[in-house]
Amino acid sequence: MKPTVFITRPIPTEVEAYIAEHCTYRIWEGGGSISRSRLLEELADVEGLLTVGGRIDEELLQHAPRLKVVSNISVGYNNFDIEAMKAHNVIGTHTPSVLDETVADLTFALMLAAARRVPELDRYVKEGKWESGDDEPFFGIDVHGTTLGIIGMGRIGEAIARRAAFGFNMDVLYYNRTPKPEAEKRLDARYCPLEELLRKSDFVVLMVPLTAESMHMMGREQFAMMKRSAIFINVSRGKTVDESALIEALAQKKIWAAGLDVFDEEPVSPDNPLLRMANVVTLPHIGSATHKTRFEMAMLAAENLVAALSGKTPPNVVNELKEVKK
Ligand code: NAP
């Protein structure tokens, strides 16, 4: 008998067909995100769950007595309660690598948009405010030839570094808990302590996973170390930043601008002061959101799911759950 799986959002037809070959499945097609209570009801008979975000915790696992695998359609897996999953012998998988270049493109889009004030000046033109005369009020900051500091030089960090060094002639500094000498040579990048990176960079890009250790790693103290002319970019997760400290740094002009794909609360509240700041570029968490990449992520997640339910080791089990028995 085929294993039963639940899928929390519509997926491409080809990916659905692949799952249908191997599993009996139900998909949430109710529009928007499935409610937590409905999801818990759906889990009673399932062995696999294909999902994007949504807390996988003790409560959920207790409602899913047959669950063997949770396959995330994302590289970040801060939605996994690792200890609870270990206790219930549930494998967790994610979708690394297939999105690196797409997320790096988006990071550069935010850097360029914030530096050259693209959304602000786009609004200005469309509102019919453009008149001939002095254009100095439109001046921005160069991206090429400046210094980029990457916090979290992983798969995506390296794709950003490559664009910076070889496309924009930037000096690349990076900070990780572990230096990467091989990547330094290949990408012409230099490891430095976080404090030095913050003091020297014209652009600071945060690209770490959200963990207990990285939670609020950018706070009041860190923003105070940045140059007043610097631009802060966050494409990681909203909670890696103390958002009130970021708002304060921008309001008090301790930094020049910010580009944000992620927020402490998502969807972001319309009352969030960041939405009223002309020097902040905001996006609705679209780092990997292109047709091609989202297809590849969904297919990889389906392959992880099917492998786990066929008694094989899925290609992308998250590190912390590699010891869970199949
Ligand atoms: P990765 O390859 O695992 O890289 C993460 C890097 O961060 C590693 O080099 C790691 O090095 C470093 N790091 C981890 N914890 C750290 C800490 N506490 N302090 C300093 N450095 C730390 O991950 P990735 O594939 O590049 O993805 C990174 C994150 O981006 C994901 O986890 C996800 O949350 C986010 N993301 C967001 C979007 C979006 O749509 N906005 C899309 C994709 C990914 P060390 O272990 O040596 O410290």
Coordinates of C-alpha atoms and ligand atoms in Angstrom, one line a residue:
M1 CA 0.0 0.0 0.0
K2 CA 1.2 3.5 -0.8
P3 CA 2.0 5.8 2.1
T4 CA -0.3 8.7 2.8
V5 CA 1.0 12.2 2.8
F6 CA -0.4 15.7 3.3
I7 CA 0.7 18.8 1.3
T8 CA 0.0 22.2 2.9
R9 CA -0.2 24.2 -0.3
P10 CA -0.7 23.8 -4.1
I11 CA 2.5 22.5 -5.9
P12 CA 3.4 22.4 -9.6
T13 CA 1.5 19.7 -11.5
E14 CA 4.6 17.8 -12.4
V15 CA 5.7 17.6 -8.8
E16 CA 2.2 16.4 -7.8
A17 CA 2.4 13.7 -10.5
Y18 CA 5.7 12.5 -9.1
I19 CA 4.2 12.3 -5.6
A20 CA 1.1 10.5 -7.0
E21 CA 3.3 7.7 -8.4
H22 CA 4.6 6.9 -4.9
C23 CA 2.0 8.1 -2.4
T24 CA -1.6 8.6 -1.7
Y25 CA -2.0 12.3 -1.0
R26 CA -4.2 15.2 0.0
I27 CA -3.5 18.8 -0.7
W28 CA -4.7 21.9 1.1
E29 CA -6.5 23.9 -1.6
G30 CA -8.6 26.1 0.7
G31 CA -6.6 29.3 -0.3
G32 CA -4.3 31.2 2.0
S33 CA -2.4 29.2 4.7
I34 CA -4.1 26.2 6.3
S35 CA -5.2 26.9 9.9
R36 CA -3.2 25.1 12.6
S37 CA -6.4 23.3 13.9
R38 CA -7.2 22.0 10.4
L39 CA -3.6 20.9 9.9
L40 CA -3.7 19.0 13.1
E41 CA -6.9 17.2 12.0
E42 CA -5.3 16.3 8.7
L43 CA -2.3 14.6 10.3
A44 CA -4.1 11.7 12.0
D45 CA -3.3 9.2 9.3
V46 CA -0.3 10.6 7.5
E47 CA 3.3 9.3 7.2
G48 CA 4.7 12.3 5.3
L49 CA 4.1 16.0 5.4
L50 CA 5.3 18.4 2.6
T51 CA 5.2 22.0 3.9
V52 CA 6.6 25.5 3.9
G53 CA 7.3 26.8 7.4
G54 CA 4.7 26.2 10.2
R55 CA 5.9 25.0 13.6
I56 CA 6.7 21.2 13.8
D57 CA 6.5 20.9 17.5
E58 CA 5.4 18.5 20.3
E59 CA 1.7 19.4 19.9
L60 CA 1.8 18.7 16.1
L61 CA 3.8 15.5 16.5
Q62 CA 1.3 14.2 19.1
H63 CA -1.5 14.6 16.4
A64 CA 0.6 12.7 13.9
P65 CA 1.3 9.3 15.4
R66 CA 2.3 7.7 12.0
L67 CA 4.5 10.6 10.8
K68 CA 8.0 9.6 9.5
V69 CA 9.1 12.7 7.6
V70 CA 8.5 16.4 7.3
S71 CA 9.8 17.8 4.1
N72 CA 10.2 21.6 4.0
I73 CA 10.1 23.4 0.7
S74 CA 12.7 25.8 1.9
V75 CA 16.4 25.8 2.9
G76 CA 15.7 27.4 6.4
Y77 CA 14.3 25.0 8.9
N78 CA 13.9 27.1 12.0
N79 CA 10.3 25.9 12.1
F80 CA 11.6 22.4 13.2
D81 CA 11.6 21.7 17.0
I82 CA 14.6 19.4 16.6
E83 CA 14.4 17.8 20.1
A84 CA 10.7 17.1 19.7
M85 CA 11.3 15.6 16.2
K86 CA 14.1 13.4 17.6
A87 CA 11.9 12.2 20.4
H88 CA 9.2 11.2 17.9
N89 CA 11.7 9.7 15.5
V90 CA 10.7 12.0 12.7
I91 CA 13.1 12.9 9.9
G92 CA 13.3 16.5 8.7
T93 CA 14.5 17.6 5.2
H94 CA 15.1 20.9 3.4
T95 CA 16.0 22.2 0.0
P96 CA 19.6 23.6 0.0
S97 CA 21.6 24.7 -3.1
V98 CA 18.9 25.0 -5.8
L99 CA 18.0 28.5 -4.6
D100 CA 21.4 30.0 -4.0
E101 CA 21.8 32.0 -7.2
T102 CA 18.2 33.3 -7.1
V103 CA 18.5 34.5 -3.5
A104 CA 21.9 36.1 -4.3
D105 CA 20.2 38.0 -7.2
L106 CA 17.5 39.2 -4.9
T107 CA 20.1 40.4 -2.4
F108 CA 21.8 42.5 -5.1
A109 CA 18.4 43.8 -6.1
L110 CA 17.9 45.1 -2.5
M111 CA 21.5 46.5 -2.4
L112 CA 21.1 48.4 -5.6
A113 CA 17.5 49.5 -4.9
A114 CA 18.5 50.9 -1.4
A115 CA 21.7 52.5 -2.6
R116 CA 20.2 54.2 -5.6
R117 CA 16.8 54.8 -3.9
V118 CA 15.0 53.1 -6.7
P119 CA 11.5 52.5 -5.1
E120 CA 11.5 56.1 -3.6
L121 CA 12.4 57.7 -6.9
D122 CA 10.1 55.4 -8.9
R123 CA 7.2 56.7 -6.7
Y124 CA 8.4 60.3 -7.2
V125 CA 8.3 60.0 -11.0
K126 CA 4.9 58.2 -11.1
E127 CA 3.4 60.8 -8.8
G128 CA 4.2 63.5 -11.4
K129 CA 6.7 65.3 -9.1
W130 CA 9.7 65.2 -11.6
E131 CA 10.5 68.8 -12.7
S132 CA 13.6 70.1 -14.5
G133 CA 16.3 71.5 -12.3
D134 CA 19.0 70.4 -9.9
D135 CA 19.1 66.6 -9.5
E136 CA 21.3 66.5 -6.4
P137 CA 18.3 65.6 -4.2
F138 CA 18.2 62.3 -6.1
F139 CA 21.9 61.3 -5.4
G140 CA 22.5 57.9 -3.9
I141 CA 25.5 55.7 -3.1
D142 CA 27.7 53.6 -5.4
V143 CA 27.6 49.8 -5.0
H144 CA 30.6 49.0 -7.3
G145 CA 34.0 49.5 -5.7
T146 CA 32.8 49.6 -2.1
T147 CA 33.2 47.1 0.8
L148 CA 30.7 44.4 1.4
G149 CA 30.5 42.5 4.7
I150 CA 28.6 39.2 4.6
I151 CA 27.5 37.7 7.9
G152 CA 27.0 34.0 7.2
M153 CA 29.3 32.9 4.3
G154 CA 27.4 29.7 3.5
R155 CA 26.0 28.5 0.2
I156 CA 24.0 31.7 -0.5
G157 CA 26.7 34.0 1.1
E158 CA 29.3 32.6 -1.4
A159 CA 26.9 33.3 -4.3
I160 CA 26.6 36.9 -3.1
A161 CA 30.4 37.2 -2.6
R162 CA 31.0 36.0 -6.2
R163 CA 28.7 38.7 -7.6
A164 CA 30.3 41.3 -5.4
A165 CA 34.0 40.5 -6.1
F166 CA 33.8 39.7 -9.8
G167 CA 30.8 41.6 -11.0
F168 CA 31.0 44.8 -8.9
N169 CA 34.7 45.0 -8.0
M170 CA 33.8 45.1 -4.3
D171 CA 36.1 44.2 -1.4
V172 CA 34.5 41.3 0.3
L173 CA 34.7 40.7 4.1
Y174 CA 32.8 37.9 5.8
Y175 CA 32.1 36.6 9.3
N176 CA 31.2 32.9 10.2
R177 CA 31.8 31.0 13.3
T178 CA 34.3 29.0 11.3
P179 CA 36.6 30.7 8.7
K180 CA 36.7 29.2 5.2
P181 CA 40.2 29.6 3.7
E182 CA 39.4 27.7 0.5
A183 CA 36.4 30.0 -0.2
E184 CA 38.6 33.1 0.6
K185 CA 41.0 32.2 -2.2
R186 CA 38.3 31.3 -4.7
L187 CA 36.1 34.4 -4.0
D188 CA 38.8 36.9 -3.1
A189 CA 37.2 37.4 0.3
R190 CA 38.7 38.1 3.7
Y191 CA 37.6 36.7 7.1
C192 CA 37.3 39.1 9.9
P193 CA 35.6 39.3 13.3
L194 CA 32.1 40.6 13.4
E195 CA 33.0 43.9 15.0
E196 CA 35.6 44.7 12.3
L197 CA 33.2 43.7 9.5
L198 CA 30.5 46.1 10.9
R199 CA 33.0 49.0 11.3
K200 CA 34.5 48.6 7.8
S201 CA 31.6 47.7 5.5
D202 CA 29.6 50.0 3.2
F203 CA 27.0 47.2 2.8
V204 CA 26.3 44.6 5.6
V205 CA 24.4 41.6 4.4
L206 CA 22.9 39.2 7.0
M207 CA 22.7 35.6 5.6
V208 CA 22.7 33.3 8.6
P209 CA 20.1 30.6 9.5
L210 CA 17.8 31.5 12.4
T211 CA 19.0 29.6 15.5
A212 CA 19.0 30.2 19.3
E213 CA 22.5 31.6 18.7
S214 CA 21.7 33.9 15.8
M215 CA 18.5 35.3 17.2
H216 CA 18.8 39.1 17.4
M217 CA 22.5 38.9 16.5
M218 CA 22.1 42.4 14.9
G219 CA 21.0 44.7 17.8
R220 CA 21.6 48.2 19.1
E221 CA 25.3 47.6 19.8
Q222 CA 25.9 46.1 16.3
F223 CA 24.0 48.9 14.4
A224 CA 26.0 51.5 16.5
M225 CA 29.3 50.0 15.1
M226 CA 28.2 50.5 11.4
K227 CA 29.2 53.5 9.4
R228 CA 26.6 56.3 9.2
S229 CA 26.7 55.9 5.4
A230 CA 26.2 52.1 5.5
I231 CA 23.3 50.1 4.1
F232 CA 22.0 47.1 6.0
I233 CA 20.4 44.2 4.1
N234 CA 18.5 41.2 5.6
V235 CA 17.5 38.3 3.5
S236 CA 17.9 35.6 6.3
R237 CA 15.0 35.6 8.8
G238 CA 13.4 38.5 10.5
K239 CA 14.2 37.4 14.0
T240 CA 18.0 37.4 13.4
V241 CA 17.6 41.2 13.8
D242 CA 16.3 43.1 16.8
E243 CA 13.8 45.1 14.7
S244 CA 13.2 47.8 17.3
A245 CA 17.0 48.5 17.3
L246 CA 17.0 48.6 13.5
I247 CA 14.1 51.1 13.5
E248 CA 15.9 53.2 16.0
A249 CA 19.2 53.1 14.0
L250 CA 17.4 54.2 10.8
A251 CA 15.3 56.9 12.6
Q252 CA 18.4 58.4 14.3
K253 CA 20.4 58.2 11.1
K254 CA 23.0 55.8 12.6
I255 CA 22.9 54.0 9.3
W256 CA 21.9 55.3 5.9
A257 CA 19.3 52.8 4.6
A258 CA 18.1 49.2 4.7
G259 CA 16.8 46.6 2.3
L260 CA 14.6 43.9 3.9
D261 CA 13.1 40.7 2.5
V262 CA 12.2 39.4 6.0
F263 CA 10.6 40.8 9.1
D264 CA 10.1 39.8 12.8
E265 CA 6.4 39.3 12.1
E266 CA 5.3 38.1 8.6
P267 CA 3.2 39.2 6.9
V268 CA 4.5 42.5 8.3
S269 CA 2.0 44.7 10.2
P270 CA 0.8 47.8 8.3
D271 CA 1.6 49.7 11.5
N272 CA 5.3 48.7 11.4
P273 CA 7.4 52.0 11.3
L274 CA 9.7 50.5 8.7
L275 CA 6.9 50.8 6.1
R276 CA 6.9 54.6 6.6
M277 CA 10.6 55.1 6.0
A278 CA 11.6 56.3 2.6
N279 CA 15.1 54.9 3.0
V280 CA 13.9 51.3 3.7
V281 CA 13.2 49.0 0.8
T282 CA 10.7 46.3 1.8
L283 CA 9.8 43.0 0.1
P284 CA 7.4 40.2 1.1
H285 CA 9.9 37.4 1.7
I286 CA 10.5 36.6 -2.0
G287 CA 14.2 35.6 -1.8
S288 CA 13.7 32.4 -3.8
A289 CA 10.5 33.4 -5.6
T290 CA 11.1 32.7 -9.3
H291 CA 9.1 30.2 -11.3
K292 CA 12.2 28.1 -12.1
T293 CA 13.6 28.0 -8.6
R294 CA 10.3 27.4 -6.8
F295 CA 9.7 24.5 -9.2
E296 CA 13.1 23.0 -8.4
M297 CA 12.6 23.5 -4.6
A298 CA 9.2 21.7 -4.8
M299 CA 10.6 18.8 -6.8
L300 CA 13.6 18.4 -4.5
A301 CA 11.3 18.5 -1.5
A302 CA 9.1 15.8 -3.1
E303 CA 12.2 13.7 -3.8
N304 CA 13.2 14.0 -0.1
L305 CA 9.7 13.0 1.0
V306 CA 9.4 10.0 -1.3
A307 CA 12.9 8.8 -0.5
A308 CA 12.2 8.9 3.3
L309 CA 8.9 7.0 2.8
S310 CA 10.6 4.3 0.6
G311 CA 13.1 3.5 3.4
K312 CA 16.0 5.3 1.7
T313 CA 18.1 8.1 3.1
P314 CA 16.7 11.3 1.6
P315 CA 19.4 13.5 -0.1
N316 CA 18.8 16.5 2.2
V317 CA 18.2 15.5 5.8
V318 CA 18.9 18.5 8.0
N319 CA 22.2 18.0 9.9
E320 CA 20.7 17.8 13.4
L321 CA 18.3 15.0 12.4
K322 CA 20.8 12.8 10.5
E323 CA 20.8 10.2 13.3
V324 CA 17.0 9.7 13.4
K325 CA 16.3 6.0 12.5
K326 CA 14.4 5.4 9.2
Ligands
NAP1 P1 24.2 27.7 4.9 O1 24.9 27.2 3.7 O2 24.0 26.7 6.1 O3 25.1 28.9 5.4 C1 24.9 29.5 6.7 C2 26.1 30.2 7.1 O4 25.9 31.0 8.3 C3 27.3 29.3 7.4 O5 28.4 29.7 6.7 C4 27.5 29.3 8.9 O6 28.8 29.2 9.2 C5 27.0 30.7 9.2 N1 26.4 30.8 10.6 C6 25.5 30.0 11.1 N2 25.2 30.4 12.4 C7 26.0 31.5 12.6 C8 26.2 32.3 13.7 N3 25.5 32.1 14.9 N4 27.0 33.4 13.6 C9 27.7 33.5 12.4 N5 27.6 32.8 11.4 C10 26.7 31.7 11.4 O7 22.8 28.3 4.6 P2 22.3 29.0 3.3 O8 21.7 27.9 2.4 O9 23.3 29.9 2.8 O10 21.0 29.8 3.9 C11 21.1 30.7 4.9 C12 19.8 31.1 5.5 O11 19.2 32.0 4.6 C13 18.7 30.0 5.6 O12 18.8 29.2 6.8 C14 17.4 30.8 5.5 O13 17.0 31.1 6.8 C15 17.8 32.0 4.8 N6 17.1 32.1 3.5 C16 16.2 33.1 3.2 C17 15.5 33.1 2.0 C18 14.5 34.2 1.7 O14 13.6 33.9 0.9 N7 14.6 35.4 2.2 C19 15.8 32.2 1.0 C20 16.8 31.2 1.3 C21 17.4 31.2 2.5 P3 29.3 28.6 10.6 O15 28.5 27.4 10.9 O16 30.8 28.4 10.4 O17 29.1 29.7 11.6

